[in-house]
GROMACS .gro file of C-alpha atoms in nm:
model
  194
    1UNK     CA    1   0.000   0.000   0.000
    2UNK     CA    2   0.140   0.337  -0.102
    3UNK     CA    3   0.022   0.684  -0.025
    4UNK     CA    4   0.123   1.001  -0.198
    5UNK     CA    5   0.206   1.300   0.022
    6UNK     CA    6   0.202   1.652  -0.117
    7UNK     CA    7   0.279   1.990   0.030
    8UNK     CA    8  -0.091   2.082   0.029
    9UNK     CA    9  -0.270   1.785   0.175
   10UNK     CA   10  -0.611   1.676   0.053
   11UNK     CA   11  -0.891   1.716   0.306
   12UNK     CA   12  -1.159   1.470   0.410
   13UNK     CA   13  -1.478   1.532   0.603
   14UNK     CA   14  -1.499   1.439   0.968
   15UNK     CA   15  -1.775   1.191   0.873
   16UNK     CA   16  -1.501   0.962   0.740
   17UNK     CA   17  -1.298   0.970   1.061
   18UNK     CA   18  -1.604   0.949   1.284
   19UNK     CA   19  -1.732   0.640   1.102
   20UNK     CA   20  -1.403   0.466   1.176
   21UNK     CA   21  -1.423   0.558   1.544
   22UNK     CA   22  -1.785   0.444   1.561
   23UNK     CA   23  -1.703   0.113   1.392
   24UNK     CA   24  -1.413   0.044   1.629
   25UNK     CA   25  -1.619   0.127   1.938
   26UNK     CA   26  -1.917  -0.081   1.819
   27UNK     CA   27  -1.703  -0.385   1.737
   28UNK     CA   28  -1.410  -0.361   1.980
   29UNK     CA   29  -1.547  -0.136   2.255
   30UNK     CA   30  -1.412   0.191   2.389
   31UNK     CA   31  -1.097   0.004   2.495
   32UNK     CA   32  -1.040  -0.089   2.129
   33UNK     CA   33  -1.057   0.279   2.034
   34UNK     CA   34  -0.812   0.365   2.313
   35UNK     CA   35  -0.570   0.101   2.182
   36UNK     CA   36  -0.591   0.250   1.833
   37UNK     CA   37  -0.535   0.602   1.967
   38UNK     CA   38  -0.235   0.483   2.170
   39UNK     CA   39  -0.075   0.358   1.848
   40UNK     CA   40  -0.084   0.713   1.706
   41UNK     CA   41   0.130   1.020   1.772
   42UNK     CA   42   0.025   1.267   2.042
   43UNK     CA   43  -0.072   1.518   1.772
   44UNK     CA   44  -0.306   1.265   1.608
   45UNK     CA   45  -0.443   1.168   1.949
   46UNK     CA   46  -0.537   1.532   2.011
   47UNK     CA   47  -0.713   1.555   1.675
   48UNK     CA   48  -0.901   1.226   1.715
   49UNK     CA   49  -0.943   1.219   2.092
   50UNK     CA   50  -1.267   1.341   2.241
   51UNK     CA   51  -1.464   1.499   1.959
   52UNK     CA   52  -1.442   1.445   1.585
   53UNK     CA   53  -1.653   1.715   1.425
   54UNK     CA   54  -1.827   1.541   1.136
   55UNK     CA   55  -1.872   1.856   0.927
   56UNK     CA   56  -1.512   1.979   0.965
   57UNK     CA   57  -1.237   1.914   0.712
   58UNK     CA   58  -0.933   1.712   0.828
   59UNK     CA   59  -0.603   1.627   0.657
   60UNK     CA   60  -0.625   1.303   0.461
   61UNK     CA   61  -0.292   1.203   0.620
   62UNK     CA   62  -0.460   1.187   0.965
   63UNK     CA   63  -0.713   0.941   0.825
   64UNK     CA   64  -0.438   0.740   0.657
   65UNK     CA   65  -0.245   0.708   0.983
   66UNK     CA   66  -0.567   0.614   1.163
   67UNK     CA   67  -0.634   0.343   0.903
   68UNK     CA   68  -0.284   0.199   0.948
   69UNK     CA   69  -0.332   0.193   1.326
   70UNK     CA   70  -0.668   0.014   1.295
   71UNK     CA   71  -0.514  -0.251   1.070
   72UNK     CA   72  -0.212  -0.295   1.298
   73UNK     CA   73  -0.398  -0.297   1.630
   74UNK     CA   74  -0.734  -0.457   1.549
   75UNK     CA   75  -0.724  -0.596   1.196
   76UNK     CA   76  -0.450  -0.856   1.247
   77UNK     CA   77  -0.267  -0.689   0.961
   78UNK     CA   78  -0.562  -0.730   0.721
   79UNK     CA   79  -0.723  -0.421   0.571
   80UNK     CA   80  -1.051  -0.595   0.472
   81UNK     CA   81  -1.204  -0.450   0.790
   82UNK     CA   82  -1.245  -0.126   0.593
   83UNK     CA   83  -1.528  -0.262   0.378
   84UNK     CA   84  -1.722  -0.308   0.701
   85UNK     CA   85  -1.631   0.045   0.811
   86UNK     CA   86  -1.758   0.180   0.477
   87UNK     CA   87  -2.085  -0.011   0.512
   88UNK     CA   88  -2.134   0.120   0.866
   89UNK     CA   89  -2.066   0.475   0.747
   90UNK     CA   90  -2.325   0.446   0.469
   91UNK     CA   91  -2.582   0.304   0.709
   92UNK     CA   92  -2.526   0.589   0.953
   93UNK     CA   93  -2.500   0.880   0.709
   94UNK     CA   94  -2.768   0.770   0.463
   95UNK     CA   95  -3.028   0.722   0.736
   96UNK     CA   96  -2.940   1.062   0.879
   97UNK     CA   97  -2.786   1.375   0.743
   98UNK     CA   98  -2.738   1.251   0.384
   99UNK     CA   99  -3.061   1.054   0.345
  100UNK     CA  100  -3.158   1.274   0.049
  101UNK     CA  101  -2.889   1.098  -0.159
  102UNK     CA  102  -3.085   0.771  -0.154
  103UNK     CA  103  -3.308   0.686  -0.448
  104UNK     CA  104  -3.533   0.414  -0.309
  105UNK     CA  105  -3.618   0.162  -0.578
  106UNK     CA  106  -3.384   0.324  -0.831
  107UNK     CA  107  -3.018   0.231  -0.768
  108UNK     CA  108  -2.913   0.374  -1.105
  109UNK     CA  109  -3.047   0.719  -1.008
  110UNK     CA  110  -2.847   0.694  -0.687
  111UNK     CA  111  -2.528   0.603  -0.874
  112UNK     CA  112  -2.573   0.904  -1.102
  113UNK     CA  113  -2.525   1.122  -0.791
  114UNK     CA  114  -2.170   0.985  -0.751
  115UNK     CA  115  -1.992   1.313  -0.844
  116UNK     CA  116  -2.201   1.512  -0.594
  117UNK     CA  117  -2.153   1.256  -0.317
  118UNK     CA  118  -1.775   1.263  -0.368
  119UNK     CA  119  -1.762   1.639  -0.306
  120UNK     CA  120  -1.937   1.594   0.029
  121UNK     CA  121  -1.651   1.377   0.158
  122UNK     CA  122  -1.335   1.491  -0.028
  123UNK     CA  123  -1.216   1.838  -0.120
  124UNK     CA  124  -0.980   1.753  -0.410
  125UNK     CA  125  -1.036   1.538  -0.718
  126UNK     CA  126  -1.352   1.405  -0.869
  127UNK     CA  127  -1.544   1.080  -0.905
  128UNK     CA  128  -1.731   1.009  -1.227
  129UNK     CA  129  -1.998   0.751  -1.296
  130UNK     CA  130  -2.077   0.588  -1.630
  131UNK     CA  131  -2.379   0.363  -1.674
  132UNK     CA  132  -2.283   0.040  -1.855
  133UNK     CA  133  -2.619  -0.141  -1.836
  134UNK     CA  134  -2.958  -0.127  -1.668
  135UNK     CA  135  -2.804  -0.254  -1.344
  136UNK     CA  136  -2.436  -0.174  -1.380
  137UNK     CA  137  -2.181   0.100  -1.417
  138UNK     CA  138  -1.826   0.215  -1.357
  139UNK     CA  139  -1.711   0.473  -1.100
  140UNK     CA  140  -1.373   0.636  -1.156
  141UNK     CA  141  -1.188   0.862  -0.913
  142UNK     CA  142  -0.951   1.113  -1.075
  143UNK     CA  143  -0.704   1.373  -0.949
  144UNK     CA  144  -0.722   1.298  -0.578
  145UNK     CA  145  -0.399   1.431  -0.430
  146UNK     CA  146  -0.373   1.153  -0.174
  147UNK     CA  147  -0.498   0.796  -0.168
  148UNK     CA  148  -0.472   0.467   0.021
  149UNK     CA  149  -0.585   0.108  -0.017
  150UNK     CA  150  -0.798   0.116   0.302
  151UNK     CA  151  -0.980   0.429   0.186
  152UNK     CA  152  -1.066   0.255  -0.141
  153UNK     CA  153  -1.204  -0.042   0.054
  154UNK     CA  154  -1.431   0.193   0.251
  155UNK     CA  155  -1.564   0.319  -0.083
  156UNK     CA  156  -1.643  -0.041  -0.184
  157UNK     CA  157  -1.825  -0.109   0.144
  158UNK     CA  158  -2.004   0.228   0.139
  159UNK     CA  159  -2.145   0.182  -0.211
  160UNK     CA  160  -2.245  -0.180  -0.150
  161UNK     CA  161  -2.448  -0.079   0.154
  162UNK     CA  162  -2.591   0.231  -0.015
  163UNK     CA  163  -2.714   0.027  -0.313
  164UNK     CA  164  -2.877  -0.223  -0.077
  165UNK     CA  165  -3.048   0.071   0.093
  166UNK     CA  166  -3.181   0.176  -0.250
  167UNK     CA  167  -3.337  -0.169  -0.294
  168UNK     CA  168  -3.064  -0.348  -0.489
  169UNK     CA  169  -2.975  -0.711  -0.427
  170UNK     CA  170  -2.672  -0.924  -0.523
  171UNK     CA  171  -2.460  -0.608  -0.518
  172UNK     CA  172  -2.104  -0.634  -0.649
  173UNK     CA  173  -1.850  -0.352  -0.622
  174UNK     CA  174  -1.503  -0.446  -0.741
  175UNK     CA  175  -1.206  -0.213  -0.759
  176UNK     CA  176  -1.036  -0.293  -1.089
  177UNK     CA  177  -0.774  -0.017  -1.083
  178UNK     CA  178  -0.622   0.157  -0.780
  179UNK     CA  179  -0.380   0.446  -0.743
  180UNK     CA  180  -0.243   0.281  -0.430
  181UNK     CA  181  -0.134  -0.004  -0.662
  182UNK     CA  182   0.026   0.236  -0.912
  183UNK     CA  183  -0.266   0.295  -1.151
  184UNK     CA  184  -0.360   0.642  -1.281
  185UNK     CA  185  -0.706   0.633  -1.122
  186UNK     CA  186  -0.924   0.430  -0.892
  187UNK     CA  187  -1.191   0.242  -1.086
  188UNK     CA  188  -1.483   0.048  -0.941
  189UNK     CA  189  -1.710  -0.179  -1.144
  190UNK     CA  190  -2.058  -0.189  -0.992
  191UNK     CA  191  -2.348  -0.426  -1.061
  192UNK     CA  192  -2.668  -0.533  -0.887
  193UNK     CA  193  -3.006  -0.694  -0.930
  194UNK     CA  194  -3.350  -0.556  -0.850
   0.00000   0.00000   0.00000
């Protein structure tokens, strides 16, 4: 897993960090969250300690370090836990503050909102969506200044859960290209049944 660092760091919404904290506390308890925090620097502990403001912007690098700590402390070295974190985030945000994104009974209409949804969570880059069939399409993320494998896995989990919430079944979201693996973009092939 590689991550690109630049002088001006990409920002992510606090929703992303908060969903990770919530997932850890729900699955590993408050002690699990304390263990993750203890694996981070004091500066990161201050940022992530008591209150993560969901509507604030945070440096992507803080989230990347948090992801690495979760994998090291709780994930037994496996980053697949991030699909579950993404699903939990979708469940929380799409039944609350971002419920207007859902298109009940019309997953394709939901997927067409992909560029707008991206801008709610990331401040740099863009995510495009191209319909490839009645129940399929391709999402592509371009020009994000920073990236990581775990973040991509949260995208997979988030969209799987969101499509289920729109009424889709047999949902498949597969990342076929990833900047963390050296590709020029992150590409996700999406399909479902109704």
